[in-house]
mmCIF file of C-alpha atoms in Angstrom:
data_model
loop_
_atom_site.group_PDB
_atom_site.id
_atom_site.type_symbol
_atom_site.label_atom_id
_atom_site.label_comp_id
_atom_site.label_asym_id
_atom_site.label_seq_id
_atom_site.Cartn_x
_atom_site.Cartn_y
_atom_site.Cartn_z
ATOM 1 C CA MET A 1 88.500 89.345 56.539
ATOM 2 C CA SER A 2 85.179 90.377 58.930
ATOM 3 C CA SER A 3 85.223 92.429 62.152
ATOM 4 C CA LYS A 4 84.589 89.730 64.275
ATOM 5 C CA GLU A 5 87.635 87.137 62.465
ATOM 6 C CA GLU A 6 90.234 90.961 62.704
ATOM 7 C CA LEU A 7 89.153 90.464 66.581
ATOM 8 C CA LEU A 8 89.982 87.046 67.038
ATOM 9 C CA LYS A 9 93.304 87.628 64.912
ATOM 10 C CA ARG A 10 94.513 90.187 67.785
ATOM 11 C CA LEU A 11 93.406 88.027 70.538
ATOM 12 C CA GLY A 12 95.617 85.151 68.945
ATOM 13 C CA ILE A 13 92.880 82.895 69.487
ATOM 14 C CA ASN A 14 89.964 80.488 68.089
ATOM 15 C CA LEU A 15 86.133 80.985 69.220
ATOM 16 C CA ASP A 16 83.812 79.591 67.176
ATOM 17 C CA SER A 17 81.221 82.516 66.068
ATOM 18 C CA GLU A 18 78.337 81.352 68.942
ATOM 19 C CA THR A 19 80.890 81.284 72.073
ATOM 20 C CA LEU A 20 82.606 84.616 70.849
ATOM 21 C CA HIS A 21 79.305 86.383 70.514
ATOM 22 C CA LEU A 22 78.265 85.307 73.992
ATOM 23 C CA SER A 23 81.046 86.449 75.688
ATOM 24 C CA LEU A 24 80.388 89.943 73.805
ATOM 25 C CA THR A 25 76.540 90.316 75.293
ATOM 26 C CA HIS A 26 76.305 92.334 78.140
ATOM 27 C CA ARG A 27 73.505 92.472 79.947
ATOM 28 C CA SER A 28 71.845 95.388 78.799
ATOM 29 C CA TYR A 29 71.593 93.705 75.245
ATOM 30 C CA SER A 30 70.137 90.558 76.688
ATOM 31 C CA TYR A 31 67.262 92.725 78.525
ATOM 32 C CA GLU A 32 66.199 94.345 75.427
ATOM 33 C CA ASN A 33 66.401 91.039 73.044
ATOM 34 C CA GLY A 34 64.150 88.621 75.198
ATOM 35 C CA GLY A 35 67.241 87.732 78.253
ATOM 36 C CA ILE A 36 69.208 85.384 75.773
ATOM 37 C CA PRO A 37 72.004 84.701 77.689
ATOM 38 C CA THR A 38 74.985 86.912 78.480
ATOM 39 C CA ASN A 39 78.428 86.511 79.312
ATOM 40 C CA GLU A 40 78.163 86.716 82.894
ATOM 41 C CA ARG A 41 78.732 83.380 83.856
ATOM 42 C CA LEU A 42 82.080 83.193 81.193
ATOM 43 C CA GLU A 43 82.667 86.366 82.992
ATOM 44 C CA PHE A 44 82.560 84.545 86.279
ATOM 45 C CA LEU A 45 84.745 82.170 85.182
ATOM 46 C CA GLY A 46 87.342 83.817 83.669
ATOM 47 C CA ASP A 47 87.997 85.529 86.361
ATOM 48 C CA SER A 48 88.569 82.731 88.332
ATOM 49 C CA ILE A 49 90.691 81.474 85.598
ATOM 50 C CA LEU A 50 92.814 84.544 85.636
ATOM 51 C CA GLY A 51 93.683 84.969 89.003
ATOM 52 C CA PHE A 52 94.785 81.958 89.395
ATOM 53 C CA CYS A 53 96.923 82.010 85.943
ATOM 54 C CA VAL A 54 98.483 84.964 87.308
ATOM 55 C CA ALA A 55 99.128 83.476 91.212
ATOM 56 C CA GLU A 56 100.621 80.602 89.337
ATOM 57 C CA HIS A 57 103.280 83.022 87.448
ATOM 58 C CA LEU A 58 104.116 85.239 90.280
ATOM 59 C CA TYR A 59 104.663 82.182 92.842
ATOM 60 C CA GLN A 60 106.966 80.421 90.172
ATOM 61 C CA SER A 61 108.870 83.516 89.053
ATOM 62 C CA PHE A 62 109.130 85.572 92.176
ATOM 63 C CA PRO A 63 110.613 82.858 94.930
ATOM 64 C CA ASP A 64 111.600 85.198 97.408
ATOM 65 C CA LEU A 65 108.422 87.577 97.483
ATOM 66 C CA ALA A 66 106.337 87.623 100.366
ATOM 67 C CA GLU A 67 102.340 86.558 100.645
ATOM 68 C CA GLY A 68 101.350 90.172 100.532
ATOM 69 C CA ASP A 69 104.239 91.334 97.982
ATOM 70 C CA LEU A 70 102.755 88.132 95.526
ATOM 71 C CA ALA A 71 98.725 89.253 96.596
ATOM 72 C CA LYS A 72 99.883 93.480 95.391
ATOM 73 C CA ARG A 73 101.261 92.189 91.928
ATOM 74 C CA ARG A 74 98.406 90.720 91.460
ATOM 75 C CA ALA A 75 95.650 92.675 92.206
ATOM 76 C CA ALA A 76 97.422 94.947 89.985
ATOM 77 C CA VAL A 77 97.570 92.895 86.792
ATOM 78 C CA VAL A 78 93.845 91.207 87.680
ATOM 79 C CA SER A 79 92.551 95.170 88.286
ATOM 80 C CA THR A 80 89.738 96.697 86.041
ATOM 81 C CA ARG A 81 92.008 99.786 85.335
ATOM 82 C CA ALA A 82 94.359 96.884 84.005
ATOM 83 C CA LEU A 83 92.141 94.629 82.147
ATOM 84 C CA ALA A 84 90.279 98.038 80.562
ATOM 85 C CA SER A 85 93.465 99.143 79.431
ATOM 86 C CA ILE A 86 94.102 96.182 77.168
ATOM 87 C CA ALA A 87 90.739 95.853 76.107
ATOM 88 C CA ARG A 88 91.636 98.911 74.773
ATOM 89 C CA GLU A 89 94.723 98.708 72.803
ATOM 90 C CA LEU A 90 92.608 95.432 71.537
ATOM 91 C CA GLU A 91 89.805 97.633 70.240
ATOM 92 C CA ILE A 92 87.233 95.257 72.067
ATOM 93 C CA GLY A 93 84.918 97.988 72.802
ATOM 94 C CA LYS A 94 83.228 98.334 69.082
ATOM 95 C CA HIS A 95 82.502 94.619 69.191
ATOM 96 C CA ILE A 96 80.850 94.522 72.656
ATOM 97 C CA LEU A 97 77.245 93.830 72.618
ATOM 98 C CA LEU A 98 75.321 96.609 74.270
ATOM 99 C CA GLY A 99 71.682 97.496 74.563
ATOM 100 C CA ARG A 100 70.451 100.551 73.574
ATOM 101 C CA GLY A 101 71.219 102.715 76.971
ATOM 102 C CA GLU A 102 74.807 101.895 77.315
ATOM 103 C CA SER A 103 75.711 102.702 73.646
ATOM 104 C CA GLN A 104 74.341 105.818 74.482
ATOM 105 C CA SER A 105 76.378 106.277 77.329
ATOM 106 C CA ASN A 106 79.499 105.339 75.603
ATOM 107 C CA GLY A 107 79.213 102.220 77.466
ATOM 108 C CA ALA A 108 81.717 100.333 75.040
ATOM 109 C CA ASP A 109 84.499 102.343 76.857
ATOM 110 C CA LYS A 110 83.091 102.058 79.852
ATOM 111 C CA SER A 111 86.035 100.367 82.214
ATOM 112 C CA SER A 112 84.446 97.933 83.901
ATOM 113 C CA ILE A 113 82.413 96.693 81.011
ATOM 114 C CA LEU A 114 85.684 96.195 79.097
ATOM 115 C CA ALA A 115 87.253 94.765 82.050
ATOM 116 C CA ASP A 116 84.267 92.291 82.366
ATOM 117 C CA THR A 117 84.258 91.230 78.836
ATOM 118 C CA MET A 118 87.967 90.564 78.698
ATOM 119 C CA GLU A 119 87.343 87.961 81.934
ATOM 120 C CA ALA A 120 84.459 86.650 79.445
ATOM 121 C CA LEU A 121 86.827 85.954 77.107
ATOM 122 C CA ILE A 122 88.990 84.137 78.634
ATOM 123 C CA GLY A 123 86.437 81.822 80.416
ATOM 124 C CA ALA A 124 85.418 81.014 76.533
ATOM 125 C CA VAL A 125 88.854 80.264 75.736
ATOM 126 C CA TYR A 126 89.469 77.740 78.820
ATOM 127 C CA LEU A 127 85.743 76.556 77.949
ATOM 128 C CA SER A 128 87.039 76.018 73.991
ATOM 129 C CA HIS A 129 90.370 74.932 74.731
ATOM 130 C CA GLY A 130 91.523 74.235 77.874
ATOM 131 C CA MET A 131 93.608 75.329 80.651
ATOM 132 C CA ASP A 132 97.463 75.714 78.444
ATOM 133 C CA GLU A 133 95.112 78.066 75.671
ATOM 134 C CA ALA A 134 93.782 79.951 78.656
ATOM 135 C CA ARG A 135 97.422 80.420 80.436
ATOM 136 C CA GLN A 136 98.914 81.400 77.101
ATOM 137 C CA MET A 137 96.346 83.972 76.827
ATOM 138 C CA VAL A 138 96.766 85.288 79.956
ATOM 139 C CA MET A 139 100.169 85.673 79.410
ATOM 140 C CA ARG A 140 100.052 86.948 76.482
ATOM 141 C CA PHE A 141 98.246 90.312 77.390
ATOM 142 C CA ILE A 142 98.582 90.195 81.322
ATOM 143 C CA GLY A 143 102.768 88.949 81.156
ATOM 144 C CA PRO A 144 104.247 92.017 80.380
ATOM 145 C CA LEU A 145 102.240 94.240 82.903
ATOM 146 C CA LEU A 146 104.182 92.080 85.519
ATOM 147 C CA SER A 147 107.697 94.099 84.445
ATOM 148 C CA ASP A 148 105.853 97.710 84.920
ATOM 149 C CA PRO A 149 107.681 99.324 87.432
ATOM 150 C CA LEU A 150 104.554 100.935 88.110
ATOM 151 C CA LEU A 151 102.696 97.927 88.553
ATOM 152 C CA LEU A 152 101.998 98.172 93.121
ATOM 153 C CA GLY A 153 100.972 101.719 92.095
ATOM 154 C CA ALA A 154 98.391 101.105 89.898
ATOM 155 C CA ALA A 155 96.561 98.381 92.478
ATOM 156 C CA THR A 156 96.753 100.966 95.585
ATOM 157 C CA ASP A 157 93.776 102.924 96.759
ATOM 158 C CA TRP A 158 95.315 106.204 96.621
ATOM 159 C CA LYS A 159 91.607 107.781 98.420
ATOM 160 C CA THR A 160 92.517 105.647 101.427
ATOM 161 C CA VAL A 161 95.994 106.239 101.826
ATOM 162 C CA ILE A 162 95.681 109.643 101.334
ATOM 163 C CA GLN A 163 92.591 109.469 103.693
ATOM 164 C CA GLU A 164 94.403 108.116 106.529
ATOM 165 C CA GLU A 165 97.645 110.294 105.997
ATOM 166 C CA VAL A 166 95.407 113.544 106.742
ATOM 167 C CA ALA A 167 93.667 112.075 109.043
ATOM 168 C CA ALA A 168 96.452 110.773 111.169
ATOM 169 C CA THR A 169 98.484 114.311 110.613
ATOM 170 C CA LYS A 170 95.371 116.289 111.127
ATOM 171 C CA ASN A 171 96.193 119.021 108.911
ATOM 172 C CA GLY A 172 92.907 119.872 107.749
ATOM 173 C CA GLU A 173 89.915 118.294 106.299
ATOM 174 C CA MET A 174 90.316 116.745 103.501
ATOM 175 C CA ARG A 175 87.541 117.008 100.375
ATOM 176 C CA TYR A 176 87.221 116.841 96.441
ATOM 177 C CA ALA A 177 85.955 119.364 94.146
ATOM 178 C CA VAL A 178 84.761 117.453 90.827
ATOM 179 C CA THR A 179 82.903 119.181 87.902
ATOM 180 C CA GLY A 180 81.452 117.265 85.158
ATOM 181 C CA SER A 181 81.677 118.586 81.052
ATOM 182 C CA GLY A 182 80.119 116.960 78.195
ATOM 183 C CA PRO A 183 77.373 115.381 77.063
ATOM 184 C CA ASP A 184 75.536 112.106 78.801
ATOM 185 C CA HIS A 185 76.587 109.878 77.056
ATOM 186 C CA ALA A 186 80.373 110.818 76.782
ATOM 187 C CA ARG A 187 80.861 112.674 80.266
ATOM 188 C CA SER A 188 84.486 113.691 81.449
ATOM 189 C CA TYR A 189 84.963 114.478 85.176
ATOM 190 C CA VAL A 190 87.401 116.610 86.747
ATOM 191 C CA ALA A 191 88.344 116.113 90.015
ATOM 192 C CA GLU A 192 90.453 118.291 92.670
ATOM 193 C CA LEU A 193 92.161 117.187 96.145
ATOM 194 C CA LEU A 194 91.493 120.158 98.806
ATOM 195 C CA ILE A 195 92.895 119.855 102.608
ATOM 196 C CA ALA A 196 92.304 122.646 104.633
ATOM 197 C CA ASP A 197 90.796 124.764 101.442
ATOM 198 C CA LYS A 198 93.550 123.993 99.799
ATOM 199 C CA VAL A 199 94.522 122.340 96.504
ATOM 200 C CA TYR A 200 96.788 119.396 95.941
ATOM 201 C CA GLY A 201 96.332 117.045 93.498
ATOM 202 C CA THR A 202 94.011 117.127 90.208
ATOM 203 C CA GLY A 203 92.917 114.161 88.406
ATOM 204 C CA SER A 204 90.299 113.420 85.095
ATOM 205 C CA GLY A 205 88.741 110.163 83.937
ATOM 206 C CA PRO A 206 85.705 109.392 82.652
ATOM 207 C CA SER A 207 83.951 108.549 86.076
ATOM 208 C CA LYS A 208 83.997 110.764 89.571
ATOM 209 C CA LYS A 209 85.770 107.949 90.926
ATOM 210 C CA GLU A 210 88.729 107.477 88.981
ATOM 211 C CA ALA A 211 89.057 110.836 88.901
ATOM 212 C CA GLU A 212 89.479 111.243 92.489
ATOM 213 C CA GLN A 213 91.801 108.224 92.265
ATOM 214 C CA GLU A 214 93.988 110.196 90.007
ATOM 215 C CA ALA A 215 93.753 113.478 92.150
ATOM 216 C CA ALA A 216 94.674 111.572 95.333
ATOM 217 C CA HIS A 217 97.479 109.857 93.510
ATOM 218 C CA ASN A 218 99.246 113.199 92.371
ATOM 219 C CA THR A 219 98.541 114.935 95.864
ATOM 220 C CA TRP A 220 100.643 111.962 97.334
ATOM 221 C CA ASN A 221 103.337 112.550 94.310
ATOM 222 C CA MET A 222 103.176 116.296 95.697
ATOM 223 C CA LEU A 223 103.667 115.337 99.516
ATOM 224 C CA HIS A 224 105.860 112.452 98.773
ATOM 225 C CA PRO A 225 108.489 113.518 95.544
ATOM 226 C CA GLY A 226 110.628 110.590 94.381
ATOM 227 C CA GLU A 227 108.233 107.825 96.445
ATOM 228 C CA ASP A 228 106.255 105.381 94.089
ATOM 229 C CA LEU A 229 104.299 103.699 96.592
ATOM 230 C CA PRO A 230 103.451 104.359 100.328
ATOM 231 C CA ALA A 231 105.471 102.869 103.338
ATOM 232 C CA ASN A 232 104.221 99.412 104.159
#
């Protein structure tokens, strides 16, 4: 069994080789190979299908939830973080066609690229097999996240939450201290959130943004033990 066949088996889908190739073609690879078609149009389509399928499921499954709560749940499961996590479990990264620069900078594990590729694959399934197959694929991988107790927390912009709280309480100036390590193609970052020069939460990740988000979330947990989410 070829690596592409193994990927399709893990995904539980069937795509012809041309469509699969297109869904895995990043723009950096296209740029270095004569401007061949990329997966961006499929990504656009898949993003819309993903959002619709999740919204439809939430609407039918949670008749008592208000619009705002439905929107939060949808945002959580269609987020870059959630889609990238699924893609990593499926080992999609090693199949993505990347240009030399992206390959050398560990593009196969970048959350944005992984999430975009997941959306492209959803779009490809829709074009090849229709809405029912696309919906089944979405719910196969996204469905389990809808029962995750940390679902809403995953969708929360913790940096904004903490910034607003610090501004309201006037506890002092807030800032992040971020350090990076490792080679250029595999950098990792550690962020510390300081309020009035006192260190609160710390976080780590493959990008400064992700490290800062984790530091902000951990700061919230320190300031509000036992509370997973800020009050509405």
